[in-house]
XYZ file of C-alpha atoms in Angstrom:
197
model
C -0.060 -0.229 0.041
C 3.065 2.333 0.617
C 3.401 4.788 -2.422
C 6.972 4.675 -3.565
C 6.737 8.533 -4.189
C 5.657 8.863 -0.317
C 7.659 7.451 2.220
C 5.458 8.479 4.947
C 2.743 6.087 3.445
C 1.359 3.395 5.727
C 3.100 0.081 5.129
C 0.023 -2.564 4.775
C 1.268 -6.145 4.874
C -0.398 -8.978 3.279
C -1.295 -12.025 5.175
C -2.292 -15.278 3.284
C -3.959 -18.225 5.121
C -3.027 -21.391 3.339
C -2.605 -24.197 5.986
C -5.847 -26.106 5.518
C -5.953 -29.715 4.544
C -9.313 -28.980 2.532
C -10.766 -32.317 3.787
C -14.024 -31.535 2.074
C -12.358 -30.307 -1.127
C -10.476 -33.829 -1.094
C -6.812 -32.081 -0.614
C -5.181 -29.030 0.318
C -6.942 -25.951 -1.395
C -3.541 -23.975 -1.619
C -2.682 -26.598 -4.529
C -5.649 -26.647 -6.289
C -5.625 -25.102 -9.916
C -8.037 -22.629 -11.761
C -6.981 -21.521 -15.222
C -3.589 -23.277 -14.958
C -2.668 -21.194 -12.009
C -2.644 -23.131 -8.407
C -4.882 -21.233 -5.857
C -1.679 -20.332 -3.580
C -0.064 -18.633 -6.593
C -3.007 -16.824 -7.556
C -4.300 -15.527 -3.961
C -0.577 -14.143 -3.275
C -0.387 -12.259 -6.607
C -3.888 -10.752 -5.318
C -1.988 -9.426 -2.306
C 1.060 -8.105 -4.119
C -0.817 -6.557 -7.224
C -2.919 -4.631 -4.465
C 0.538 -3.380 -3.272
C 0.892 -5.436 0.143
C 4.364 -5.605 1.403
C 5.512 -7.326 2.995
C 3.600 -10.654 2.458
C 3.614 -13.785 4.495
C 2.081 -16.918 3.227
C 0.862 -19.395 6.079
C 1.256 -22.966 5.369
C 0.499 -26.394 7.193
C -0.745 -29.288 5.208
C 1.448 -30.360 2.405
C 3.835 -27.288 3.646
C 6.653 -28.369 1.544
C 4.507 -28.943 -1.717
C 2.850 -25.639 -1.447
C 6.300 -23.950 -0.420
C 7.862 -25.001 -3.827
C 5.049 -23.168 -5.723
C 5.903 -19.700 -4.046
C 8.071 -16.989 -6.151
C 9.918 -16.496 -3.198
C 9.729 -19.430 -0.506
C 10.936 -17.067 2.357
C 7.516 -15.505 2.625
C 6.290 -18.766 4.128
C 5.616 -19.217 7.652
C 4.640 -22.904 8.920
C 1.945 -22.911 11.583
C 3.191 -25.855 13.397
C -0.310 -26.716 15.271
C -2.211 -25.882 11.868
C -4.304 -28.990 12.424
C -6.058 -27.085 15.459
C -7.919 -24.670 12.922
C -7.573 -21.055 11.295
C -6.574 -19.607 14.886
C -3.339 -21.282 14.452
C -2.819 -19.859 11.016
C -3.736 -16.412 12.171
C -1.460 -16.552 15.196
C 1.473 -17.858 13.219
C 0.827 -15.291 10.556
C 0.321 -11.997 12.778
C 3.487 -13.154 14.826
C 5.638 -13.312 11.607
C 4.682 -9.665 10.853
C 5.746 -8.352 14.207
C 9.182 -8.068 13.233
C 8.262 -5.920 10.344
C 7.257 -2.090 9.760
C 3.615 -2.894 8.603
C 1.016 -0.841 10.438
C -1.640 -2.980 9.305
C -2.224 -6.481 7.906
C -4.818 -7.673 5.121
C -5.773 -10.933 6.143
C -6.867 -13.005 3.038
C -7.656 -16.624 2.319
C -6.524 -18.919 -0.217
C -9.740 -20.081 -1.389
C -11.570 -17.092 -2.701
C -10.792 -17.054 -6.338
C -13.610 -14.378 -6.806
C -11.565 -11.816 -4.701
C -9.064 -9.625 -6.830
C -6.442 -7.061 -6.126
C -9.176 -4.070 -6.653
C -11.358 -5.807 -3.487
C -7.828 -5.569 -1.533
C -7.070 -2.100 -2.412
C -10.538 -0.874 -1.404
C -10.557 -2.547 2.009
C -7.144 -1.500 2.785
C -7.573 2.030 1.758
C -6.417 4.372 4.475
C -5.296 1.666 6.730
C -3.387 2.470 9.812
C -2.542 0.676 13.221
C -6.158 1.173 14.569
C -7.879 -0.030 11.262
C -10.494 -2.632 11.732
C -12.084 -3.274 8.293
C -13.588 -6.041 6.409
C -14.823 -6.803 3.132
C -18.735 -7.074 2.607
C -20.520 -8.476 -0.383
C -24.057 -7.495 -0.817
C -23.852 -6.671 2.901
C -22.520 -10.082 3.915
C -19.459 -9.637 5.827
C -16.640 -11.628 4.071
C -12.822 -11.413 3.352
C -10.232 -9.711 3.191
C -10.269 -8.292 6.616
C -7.668 -5.475 7.620
C -6.321 -5.746 11.031
C -4.369 -2.560 12.598
C -1.135 -3.743 14.512
C -2.293 -2.252 17.496
C -4.711 -4.840 18.044
C -2.480 -7.898 16.882
C -1.458 -8.710 20.373
C -4.953 -9.313 21.337
C -6.088 -10.930 18.321
C -3.132 -13.692 18.806
C -4.119 -14.052 22.208
C -7.707 -14.911 21.449
C -7.558 -16.808 18.182
C -8.273 -20.169 18.755
C -10.083 -23.180 16.840
C -11.777 -22.361 13.532
C -12.898 -18.990 14.022
C -9.862 -17.138 13.506
C -10.593 -13.551 14.411
C -14.216 -13.884 14.153
C -15.026 -13.682 17.770
C -12.993 -10.714 18.169
C -14.608 -9.264 15.243
C -18.059 -9.616 16.432
C -19.861 -6.400 17.908
C -17.002 -3.976 17.424
C -18.120 -0.675 16.916
C -15.114 0.352 15.032
C -15.528 -2.346 12.556
C -15.553 -0.712 9.112
C -17.575 -2.934 6.427
C -16.273 -2.193 3.024
C -18.717 -3.180 0.153
C -17.196 -5.168 -2.543
C -20.043 -6.807 -4.284
C -19.489 -4.797 -7.596
C -15.930 -6.129 -7.478
C -16.280 -9.716 -6.794
C -18.088 -12.433 -5.130
C -16.245 -13.654 -2.276
C -17.322 -17.098 -2.260
C -15.136 -19.352 -0.741
C -14.205 -22.855 -2.758
C -15.106 -25.421 -0.252
C -16.031 -28.659 -2.517
C -14.753 -28.998 -5.924
C -17.874 -28.567 -7.424
C -17.689 -24.835 -6.100
C -14.973 -24.213 -8.525
C -15.504 -21.407 -10.887
C -16.544 -22.918 -14.704
């Protein structure tokens, strides 16, 4: 998100959660291919095209196989306890970003092929260390989610199971819903039949 011509611009990191085993899908969704491109590469490109930097990709199931697909394997972070759910991935990813200068993180999921860089840019616009923003599609909250750095410690402390930051986000008066239904669907791919034709 930082503009090269503006050194004071906020640095917004990208955090791609790609650790799941994809049990209902029949294998890790990070390895699924759409239009000749693996989901993990596609989702990573969305974050980088939107200007997110640095970007971290949280791996778990088939970590070595997924890491081999990444243009820069150094972006990978392995959530050792990934099997316990999305909370483990979110904790691992935010911890990996604490050593960076990022003031906010765009949390994106690997199984959202209908979310493009334009969605990420819209949700992350004006982000700073206090931002709490979330994409909405026809009024329904979805992903990506933007989390300001000041909130990372309490999100890490509370993230558990498959909920990620869902409970933390629930009922927050400072949550900004950003309508993106005109830019994408926001639908996740849960089963192979959910893949876009």
